[in-house]
Amino acid sequence: MKLSQRIQSIPPYLFATIDEKKAEAIQKGLDIIDLGIGDPDLPTPDQIIDAMTLAIRNPSNHQYPPYQGTLAFREAVSRWMLRRFNVSVDPKQEVLSLIGSKEGIAHSFLAFLDEGDVALLPDPGYPAYHVNALIAGGVPYSVPATEATGYEPDLDAIPLDVVAKAKLLFLNYPSNPTGAVASDAFFEKAIRFAKQHHILICMDLAYSEVYFEGRRPRSILEFPGGKDVAIEFHTLSKTFNMTGWRIGMAVGNATAVQSLGKIKTNMDSGIFKAIQEAVIPAMDQPDAIIDAQNAIYQARRDIIVDGLNGLGWSLSKPSATFYIWAPIPRWATNSAEFTIDLLDKTGILVVPGNGYGALGEGYFRISITSPTERLHEAIHRLQTHQIRY
Ligand SMILES: *Cc1c(COP(=O)(O)O)cnc(C)c1O
């Protein structure tokens, strides 16, 4: 068998590798505390399960869905954008259903890049951007978005010859893995940059509903000119603990949304109609669900951040996402060795920062998608093993 050059150029997906490490550790008999992958441990809300049990009984839901999503779902998305962000999107032109946002993100590189075109990607950033730029034949260019610049990329520092070849800029706020949110000034600057250089902004808003102390993350479409230059990826995976269901949506610039739709109609056949139907009531009245969930995440965040700070770290508390991004201890050699050593000694699984790009080296990411007792236990194990910053 001769594989394509494309497949030989792509590394295995980060979490596939981590799953192997986890399986080895379990084999050795370790009691693993999994703070690795960002997959909510909380169940999908009952309201959605109840609506699904009805929707699945309706035979008309068993057939192929419309490619762009049912009109009822797209209208619900439009109401969601208006209620939550005060942004109007036309359900017929500016909304597209996605089989989870990772699907839309992956296909966007095929829709917007030609062979050799540059994709500007945050480093550290969600690994799917880099790999999918490669799969599409594009050239990923890492834009530093590190602590030094407040986790915002310095767009002016990108060399002009790179900018000239760039077709798209991926942004992700609130950020996975850093938990950072962007300032309003940065959103405005990114829009000016995109206009000036004819670059499409792909905004990944996977964590729009995971936030604390009422600090609600913003959509780039709220800003003047945003819809001229941006497509935004939303998902119900993190919002309603539905990672296994696969439902998300793209909204924003009509040309961009429809171009992505054109790729998709040739690649997939949409989301199970029963799922699209089942989420609508929760999308229309999400506040109680989201507030209760965020109270849980906030308590967990405080256990980890206070716990690590008690061990010599000096972390501030992120205002959004269920991630804590922390430097590896001063005595550790690098991210990979630290996380393997941590797993061997304590059974605590975290993700090495370099998995999110070269500039994530020296950091690790903790996902607080485990119950509070397990988080207390993790801090306790760090204390017992004298693992300090
Ligand atoms: C989880 C995640 C996604 C993808 O979620 P889906 O389940 O595919 O909707 C996209 N972007 C980021 C940054 C994520 O963390």
Tab-separated table of C-alpha atoms and ligand atoms in Angstrom:
chain	number	residue	atom	x	y	z
A	1	MET	CA	0.000	0.000	0.000
A	2	LYS	CA	1.243	3.479	-0.814
A	3	LEU	CA	-0.138	6.168	1.446
A	4	SER	CA	-0.552	9.761	0.348
A	5	GLN	CA	2.196	12.235	1.126
A	6	ARG	CA	-0.499	14.167	2.923
A	7	ILE	CA	-1.148	11.444	5.469
A	8	GLN	CA	2.546	10.900	6.008
A	9	SER	CA	2.977	14.592	6.805
A	10	ILE	CA	0.425	14.672	9.607
A	11	PRO	CA	1.232	13.731	13.203
A	12	PRO	CA	-1.198	11.543	15.200
A	13	TYR	CA	-3.902	13.546	16.957
A	14	LEU	CA	-2.655	14.734	20.348
A	15	PHE	CA	-5.328	13.023	22.408
A	16	ALA	CA	-4.930	9.714	20.587
A	17	THR	CA	-1.331	9.660	21.869
A	18	ILE	CA	-2.414	10.659	25.370
A	19	ASP	CA	-5.052	7.899	25.420
A	20	GLU	CA	-2.251	5.367	24.862
A	21	LYS	CA	-0.263	6.742	27.812
A	22	LYS	CA	-3.391	6.578	29.930
A	23	ALA	CA	-4.071	2.962	28.947
A	24	GLU	CA	-0.471	1.998	29.871
A	25	ALA	CA	-0.805	3.670	33.267
A	26	ILE	CA	-4.099	1.877	33.969
A	27	GLN	CA	-2.433	-1.434	33.031
A	28	LYS	CA	0.231	-0.734	35.637
A	29	GLY	CA	-2.597	-0.521	38.167
A	30	LEU	CA	-2.495	3.240	38.787
A	31	ASP	CA	-5.658	5.016	39.943
A	32	ILE	CA	-5.794	7.687	37.241
A	33	ILE	CA	-7.168	11.170	37.838
A	34	ASP	CA	-7.868	12.250	34.281
A	35	LEU	CA	-7.414	16.012	33.922
A	36	GLY	CA	-6.415	15.563	30.296
A	37	ILE	CA	-8.980	15.892	27.533
A	38	GLY	CA	-11.553	18.698	27.780
A	39	ASP	CA	-14.630	16.510	27.712
A	40	PRO	CA	-17.335	17.573	30.205
A	41	ASP	CA	-18.032	14.908	32.850
A	42	LEU	CA	-21.442	16.455	33.616
A	43	PRO	CA	-24.395	14.855	31.806
A	44	THR	CA	-26.410	16.415	28.998
A	45	PRO	CA	-29.306	18.342	30.640
A	46	ASP	CA	-32.498	16.326	31.233
A	47	GLN	CA	-34.498	18.812	29.205
A	48	ILE	CA	-32.538	17.832	26.085
A	49	ILE	CA	-32.689	14.094	26.840
A	50	ASP	CA	-36.475	14.328	27.319
A	51	ALA	CA	-36.918	16.256	24.057
A	52	MET	CA	-34.708	13.680	22.303
A	53	THR	CA	-36.773	10.722	23.499
A	54	LEU	CA	-39.790	12.311	21.819
A	55	ALA	CA	-37.950	13.449	18.679
A	56	ILE	CA	-36.450	10.032	18.039
A	57	ARG	CA	-39.972	8.476	17.867
A	58	ASN	CA	-40.913	10.663	14.923
A	59	PRO	CA	-40.181	8.738	11.681
A	60	SER	CA	-39.752	11.929	9.647
A	61	ASN	CA	-36.670	12.582	11.787
A	62	HIS	CA	-35.111	9.349	10.552
A	63	GLN	CA	-34.424	10.576	7.039
A	64	TYR	CA	-31.595	12.677	5.640
A	65	PRO	CA	-31.615	16.134	7.164
A	66	PRO	CA	-31.336	19.283	5.003
A	67	TYR	CA	-27.624	19.888	4.330
A	68	GLN	CA	-27.476	23.316	5.922
A	69	GLY	CA	-29.494	22.212	8.990
A	70	THR	CA	-33.261	22.211	9.534
A	71	LEU	CA	-34.792	25.653	9.191
A	72	ALA	CA	-36.140	25.324	12.751
A	73	PHE	CA	-32.610	24.728	14.053
A	74	ARG	CA	-31.152	27.608	12.034
A	75	GLU	CA	-33.900	29.897	13.333
A	76	ALA	CA	-33.069	28.804	16.878
A	77	VAL	CA	-29.417	29.658	16.199
A	78	SER	CA	-30.467	33.055	14.942
A	79	ARG	CA	-32.503	33.677	18.135
A	80	TRP	CA	-29.530	32.444	20.202
A	81	MET	CA	-27.160	34.920	18.537
A	82	LEU	CA	-29.622	37.758	19.092
A	83	ARG	CA	-30.440	36.929	22.705
A	84	ARG	CA	-26.880	36.139	23.748
A	85	PHE	CA	-24.785	38.574	21.673
A	86	ASN	CA	-27.293	41.053	20.283
A	87	VAL	CA	-26.135	39.998	16.810
A	88	SER	CA	-28.596	39.330	14.004
A	89	VAL	CA	-27.827	36.547	11.569
A	90	ASP	CA	-30.137	35.551	8.751
A	91	PRO	CA	-31.096	31.912	9.331
A	92	LYS	CA	-31.232	31.307	5.569
A	93	GLN	CA	-27.958	32.935	4.516
A	94	GLU	CA	-25.732	33.254	7.555
A	95	VAL	CA	-26.233	30.062	9.572
A	96	LEU	CA	-25.030	26.515	8.915
A	97	SER	CA	-25.342	23.432	11.106
A	98	LEU	CA	-22.106	21.555	11.856
A	99	ILE	CA	-21.456	17.992	12.991
A	100	GLY	CA	-19.671	19.537	15.963
A	101	SER	CA	-17.496	22.564	15.401
A	102	LYS	CA	-14.345	20.506	14.773
A	103	GLU	CA	-15.980	19.323	11.575
A	104	GLY	CA	-16.662	22.895	10.436
A	105	ILE	CA	-13.184	24.019	11.446
A	106	ALA	CA	-11.563	21.171	9.503
A	107	HIS	CA	-13.613	21.818	6.386
A	108	SER	CA	-13.038	25.569	6.518
A	109	PHE	CA	-9.429	25.032	5.444
A	110	LEU	CA	-10.670	23.270	2.312
A	111	ALA	CA	-13.139	26.064	1.638
A	112	PHE	CA	-10.767	28.980	2.132
A	113	LEU	CA	-7.209	27.827	1.332
A	114	ASP	CA	-5.549	26.973	-1.939
A	115	GLU	CA	-2.357	24.935	-2.154
A	116	GLY	CA	0.446	27.022	-0.645
A	117	ASP	CA	-1.777	29.667	0.978
A	118	VAL	CA	-0.863	30.658	4.496
A	119	ALA	CA	-3.142	30.069	7.499
A	120	LEU	CA	-2.299	32.278	10.483
A	121	LEU	CA	-2.766	30.165	13.603
A	122	PRO	CA	-2.368	30.966	17.304
A	123	ASP	CA	0.513	29.287	19.135
A	124	PRO	CA	-0.291	27.826	21.598
A	125	GLY	CA	-3.626	26.834	20.064
A	126	TYR	CA	-6.125	24.039	19.419
A	127	PRO	CA	-4.165	21.360	17.508
A	128	ALA	CA	-6.872	20.740	14.883
A	129	TYR	CA	-6.080	24.069	13.173
A	130	HIS	CA	-2.507	23.175	12.321
A	131	VAL	CA	-3.223	19.655	11.122
A	132	ASN	CA	-6.182	20.639	8.982
A	133	ALA	CA	-4.238	23.455	7.350
A	134	LEU	CA	-1.723	20.767	6.306
A	135	ILE	CA	-4.419	18.370	5.114
A	136	ALA	CA	-5.794	21.139	2.887
A	137	GLY	CA	-2.338	21.720	1.379
A	138	GLY	CA	-1.976	25.066	3.130
A	139	VAL	CA	0.976	26.451	5.022
A	140	PRO	CA	0.373	26.880	8.748
A	141	TYR	CA	2.109	29.921	10.233
A	142	SER	CA	2.305	30.112	14.014
A	143	VAL	CA	1.422	33.493	15.432
A	144	PRO	CA	2.700	33.799	19.009
A	145	ALA	CA	-0.138	34.231	21.501
A	146	THR	CA	1.793	33.770	24.720
A	147	GLU	CA	1.794	35.188	28.207
A	148	ALA	CA	4.244	37.888	27.010
A	149	THR	CA	1.515	39.505	24.848
A	150	GLY	CA	-1.387	38.782	27.196
A	151	TYR	CA	-2.196	35.675	25.121
A	152	GLU	CA	-3.222	37.904	22.199
A	153	PRO	CA	-1.294	37.563	18.940
A	154	ASP	CA	0.742	40.586	17.925
A	155	LEU	CA	-0.633	40.921	14.404
A	156	ASP	CA	1.783	43.742	13.527
A	157	ALA	CA	4.730	41.438	14.181
A	158	ILE	CA	3.776	39.035	11.352
A	159	PRO	CA	6.199	39.588	8.438
A	160	LEU	CA	4.505	41.346	5.516
A	161	ASP	CA	5.425	38.664	2.979
A	162	VAL	CA	3.631	36.131	5.184
A	163	VAL	CA	0.608	38.410	5.545
A	164	ALA	CA	0.506	38.802	1.760
A	165	LYS	CA	0.096	35.029	1.343
A	166	ALA	CA	-2.360	34.631	4.232
A	167	LYS	CA	-5.987	33.771	3.484
A	168	LEU	CA	-7.234	33.161	6.976
A	169	LEU	CA	-6.585	33.923	10.616
A	170	PHE	CA	-7.839	31.565	13.297
A	171	LEU	CA	-8.697	33.038	16.685
A	172	ASN	CA	-10.045	31.230	19.726
A	173	TYR	CA	-11.313	33.262	22.675
A	174	PRO	CA	-11.953	32.126	25.342
A	175	SER	CA	-8.844	30.137	24.531
A	176	ASN	CA	-8.128	26.476	24.664
A	177	PRO	CA	-5.524	25.838	26.117
A	178	THR	CA	-4.759	29.116	27.927
A	179	GLY	CA	-8.195	30.093	29.256
A	180	ALA	CA	-7.486	33.658	28.094
A	181	VAL	CA	-10.117	36.041	26.754
A	182	ALA	CA	-9.375	38.820	24.279
A	183	SER	CA	-9.829	42.520	24.935
A	184	ASP	CA	-12.333	44.568	22.947
A	185	ALA	CA	-9.399	46.509	21.518
A	186	PHE	CA	-7.945	43.287	20.140
A	187	PHE	CA	-11.221	42.338	18.402
A	188	GLU	CA	-11.312	45.770	16.772
A	189	LYS	CA	-7.705	45.516	15.728
A	190	ALA	CA	-8.178	42.033	14.249
A	191	ILE	CA	-11.116	43.294	12.162
A	192	ARG	CA	-9.026	46.215	10.824
A	193	PHE	CA	-6.157	43.822	10.045
A	194	ALA	CA	-8.460	41.401	8.211
A	195	LYS	CA	-10.015	44.222	6.153
A	196	GLN	CA	-6.683	45.732	5.247
A	197	HIS	CA	-5.145	42.436	4.119
A	198	HIS	CA	-8.237	40.649	2.749
A	199	ILE	CA	-8.011	37.874	5.299
A	200	LEU	CA	-10.950	35.867	6.619
A	201	ILE	CA	-11.143	35.601	10.407
A	202	CYS	CA	-12.261	32.190	11.643
A	203	MET	CA	-13.348	32.682	15.236
A	204	ASP	CA	-13.638	29.552	17.336
A	205	LEU	CA	-16.110	30.309	20.123
A	206	ALA	CA	-16.354	26.805	21.606
A	207	TYR	CA	-16.226	28.193	25.167
A	208	SER	CA	-18.615	31.130	24.861
A	209	GLU	CA	-20.834	29.736	27.651
A	210	VAL	CA	-18.165	28.551	30.092
A	211	TYR	CA	-17.437	31.720	32.067
A	212	PHE	CA	-17.296	33.000	35.636
A	213	GLU	CA	-18.308	36.008	37.713
A	214	GLY	CA	-20.709	37.112	34.980
A	215	ARG	CA	-17.849	37.922	32.585
A	216	ARG	CA	-19.589	36.813	29.396
A	217	PRO	CA	-17.274	36.265	26.417
A	218	ARG	CA	-18.044	38.281	23.282
A	219	SER	CA	-18.674	37.324	19.674
A	220	ILE	CA	-16.534	39.019	17.029
A	221	LEU	CA	-19.807	39.682	15.181
A	222	GLU	CA	-20.743	42.170	17.918
A	223	PHE	CA	-18.032	44.526	16.695
A	224	PRO	CA	-18.510	46.953	13.787
A	225	GLY	CA	-17.409	45.329	10.538
A	226	GLY	CA	-17.142	41.886	12.152
A	227	LYS	CA	-19.573	40.263	9.779
A	228	ASP	CA	-17.671	41.634	6.777
A	229	VAL	CA	-14.603	39.606	7.642
A	230	ALA	CA	-15.526	36.774	9.991
A	231	ILE	CA	-17.091	33.358	10.234
A	232	GLU	CA	-17.635	32.080	13.751
A	233	PHE	CA	-17.744	28.484	14.972
A	234	HIS	CA	-20.082	27.636	17.837
A	235	THR	CA	-20.827	24.295	19.414
A	236	LEU	CA	-23.258	22.797	21.884
A	237	SER	CA	-20.568	20.292	22.973
A	238	LYS	CA	-19.273	22.351	25.865
A	239	THR	CA	-22.373	24.505	26.402
A	240	PHE	CA	-24.737	21.580	27.061
A	241	ASN	CA	-22.274	18.702	27.702
A	242	MET	CA	-23.051	17.153	24.331
A	243	THR	CA	-19.621	16.200	23.002
A	244	GLY	CA	-20.853	12.758	21.948
A	245	TRP	CA	-23.947	14.048	20.134
A	246	ARG	CA	-22.087	16.141	17.516
A	247	ILE	CA	-23.916	19.405	16.995
A	248	GLY	CA	-22.525	22.856	16.343
A	249	MET	CA	-23.049	25.804	14.042
A	250	ALA	CA	-21.212	28.278	11.856
A	251	VAL	CA	-22.518	31.853	11.711
A	252	GLY	CA	-21.321	35.082	10.174
A	253	ASN	CA	-20.336	36.333	6.752
A	254	ALA	CA	-22.827	34.955	4.204
A	255	THR	CA	-20.238	34.211	1.504
A	256	ALA	CA	-17.999	32.408	3.975
A	257	VAL	CA	-20.864	30.439	5.539
A	258	GLN	CA	-22.193	29.380	2.143
A	259	SER	CA	-18.757	28.435	0.836
A	260	LEU	CA	-18.240	26.186	3.817
A	261	GLY	CA	-21.703	24.786	3.144
A	262	LYS	CA	-20.693	23.954	-0.425
A	263	ILE	CA	-17.770	21.832	0.795
A	264	LYS	CA	-20.002	20.161	3.369
A	265	THR	CA	-22.791	19.211	0.969
A	266	ASN	CA	-20.197	17.210	-0.927
A	267	MET	CA	-18.684	15.608	2.150
A	268	ASP	CA	-21.367	14.853	4.711
A	269	SER	CA	-25.108	14.700	5.079
A	270	GLY	CA	-25.755	16.794	8.133
A	271	ILE	CA	-26.853	16.156	11.707
A	272	PHE	CA	-29.530	13.649	12.781
A	273	LYS	CA	-32.756	15.683	12.664
A	274	ALA	CA	-33.898	14.421	16.061
A	275	ILE	CA	-30.836	16.037	17.653
A	276	GLN	CA	-31.486	19.340	15.905
A	277	GLU	CA	-35.069	19.262	17.192
A	278	ALA	CA	-34.127	18.222	20.735
A	279	VAL	CA	-31.766	21.126	21.422
A	280	ILE	CA	-34.106	23.957	20.425
A	281	PRO	CA	-36.008	24.406	23.742
A	282	ALA	CA	-32.737	24.461	25.717
A	283	MET	CA	-31.205	26.925	23.261
A	284	ASP	CA	-34.167	29.234	23.791
A	285	GLN	CA	-33.908	29.099	27.607
A	286	PRO	CA	-30.366	28.164	28.539
A	287	ASP	CA	-29.697	30.419	31.517
A	288	ALA	CA	-30.563	28.063	34.392
A	289	ILE	CA	-28.554	25.230	32.828
A	290	ILE	CA	-25.517	27.374	32.099
A	291	ASP	CA	-25.501	29.186	35.458
A	292	ALA	CA	-25.661	25.916	37.406
A	293	GLN	CA	-22.889	24.404	35.341
A	294	ASN	CA	-20.600	27.403	35.622
A	295	ALA	CA	-21.035	27.444	39.409
A	296	ILE	CA	-19.677	23.880	39.423
A	297	TYR	CA	-16.732	24.746	37.168
A	298	GLN	CA	-15.944	27.854	39.198
A	299	ALA	CA	-15.685	25.857	42.440
A	300	ARG	CA	-13.435	23.355	40.661
A	301	ARG	CA	-11.274	26.114	39.193
A	302	ASP	CA	-10.770	27.536	42.673
A	303	ILE	CA	-9.724	24.144	44.115
A	304	ILE	CA	-7.026	23.722	41.453
A	305	VAL	CA	-5.746	27.304	41.297
A	306	ASP	CA	-5.723	27.745	45.095
A	307	GLY	CA	-4.167	24.281	45.467
A	308	LEU	CA	-1.366	24.971	42.977
A	309	ASN	CA	-0.750	28.416	44.436
A	310	GLY	CA	-0.355	26.721	47.815
A	311	LEU	CA	2.413	24.682	46.208
A	312	GLY	CA	4.405	27.662	45.001
A	313	TRP	CA	2.690	28.562	41.727
A	314	SER	CA	1.300	32.076	41.273
A	315	LEU	CA	-1.590	31.561	38.894
A	316	SER	CA	-4.472	33.940	38.403
A	317	LYS	CA	-7.948	32.522	38.004
A	318	PRO	CA	-9.147	32.329	34.397
A	319	SER	CA	-12.464	34.081	33.734
A	320	ALA	CA	-13.594	31.463	31.208
A	321	THR	CA	-13.128	27.869	29.954
A	322	PHE	CA	-12.590	24.757	32.050
A	323	TYR	CA	-8.813	24.854	31.629
A	324	ILE	CA	-5.962	25.908	33.858
A	325	TRP	CA	-2.758	26.716	31.949
A	326	ALA	CA	0.258	26.544	34.210
A	327	PRO	CA	4.038	26.647	33.864
A	328	ILE	CA	5.840	23.378	34.600
A	329	PRO	CA	7.869	23.445	37.834
A	330	ARG	CA	11.225	25.208	37.708
A	331	TRP	CA	13.067	21.913	38.274
A	332	ALA	CA	11.348	20.122	35.361
A	333	THR	CA	13.195	19.712	32.037
A	334	ASN	CA	10.321	20.061	29.586
A	335	SER	CA	6.557	19.676	29.267
A	336	ALA	CA	6.551	16.109	27.937
A	337	GLU	CA	8.910	14.740	30.582
A	338	PHE	CA	7.103	16.555	33.364
A	339	THR	CA	3.679	15.211	32.396
A	340	ILE	CA	4.945	11.624	31.976
A	341	ASP	CA	6.765	11.802	35.295
A	342	LEU	CA	3.638	13.248	36.944
A	343	LEU	CA	1.513	10.413	35.590
A	344	ASP	CA	3.983	7.749	36.743
A	345	LYS	CA	4.391	9.195	40.241
A	346	THR	CA	0.886	10.405	41.038
A	347	GLY	CA	-1.528	8.959	38.469
A	348	ILE	CA	-2.555	12.515	37.508
A	349	LEU	CA	-3.029	12.924	33.767
A	350	VAL	CA	-2.520	16.428	32.332
A	351	VAL	CA	-1.626	17.569	28.821
A	352	PRO	CA	1.889	18.768	27.950
A	353	GLY	CA	1.818	22.360	26.677
A	354	ASN	CA	3.939	21.591	23.627
A	355	GLY	CA	0.997	19.557	22.288
A	356	TYR	CA	-0.579	22.947	21.510
A	357	GLY	CA	2.393	24.291	19.559
A	358	ALA	CA	6.079	24.985	20.101
A	359	LEU	CA	5.283	28.013	22.249
A	360	GLY	CA	3.291	25.868	24.656
A	361	GLU	CA	6.598	24.289	25.733
A	362	GLY	CA	7.227	24.914	29.418
A	363	TYR	CA	3.506	24.685	30.295
A	364	PHE	CA	0.882	22.064	31.011
A	365	ARG	CA	-2.903	22.158	30.775
A	366	ILE	CA	-5.309	20.936	33.422
A	367	SER	CA	-8.904	20.242	32.471
A	368	ILE	CA	-11.299	20.550	35.420
A	369	THR	CA	-13.774	18.091	33.936
A	370	SER	CA	-13.585	15.782	36.960
A	371	PRO	CA	-15.620	15.877	40.194
A	372	THR	CA	-14.440	18.045	43.100
A	373	GLU	CA	-13.347	15.031	45.229
A	374	ARG	CA	-10.982	13.997	42.460
A	375	LEU	CA	-9.568	17.513	42.197
A	376	HIS	CA	-8.997	17.626	45.964
A	377	GLU	CA	-7.368	14.216	45.671
A	378	ALA	CA	-5.102	15.496	42.864
A	379	ILE	CA	-3.895	18.414	44.998
A	380	HIS	CA	-3.421	16.030	47.910
A	381	ARG	CA	-1.264	13.736	45.767
A	382	LEU	CA	0.890	16.684	44.638
A	383	GLN	CA	1.404	17.597	48.308
A	384	THR	CA	2.257	14.015	49.273
A	385	HIS	CA	4.788	13.708	46.447
A	386	GLN	CA	6.244	17.167	47.157
A	387	ILE	CA	5.566	18.338	43.621
A	388	ARG	CA	5.988	22.096	43.961
A	389	TYR	CA	6.638	24.888	41.503
B	1	LIG	C1	-13.822	21.235	22.045
B	1	LIG	C2	-13.325	22.227	21.052
B	1	LIG	C3	-13.820	22.277	19.748
B	1	LIG	C4	-14.652	21.221	19.096
B	1	LIG	O1	-15.758	20.839	19.688
B	1	LIG	P1	-16.850	19.988	18.905
B	1	LIG	O2	-17.200	18.910	19.865
B	1	LIG	O3	-16.274	19.463	17.639
B	1	LIG	O4	-17.940	20.954	18.642
B	1	LIG	C5	-13.406	23.284	18.909
B	1	LIG	N1	-12.522	24.194	19.319
B	1	LIG	C6	-11.996	24.167	20.535
B	1	LIG	C7	-11.015	25.200	20.917
B	1	LIG	C8	-12.371	23.177	21.449
B	1	LIG	O5	-11.791	23.128	22.640
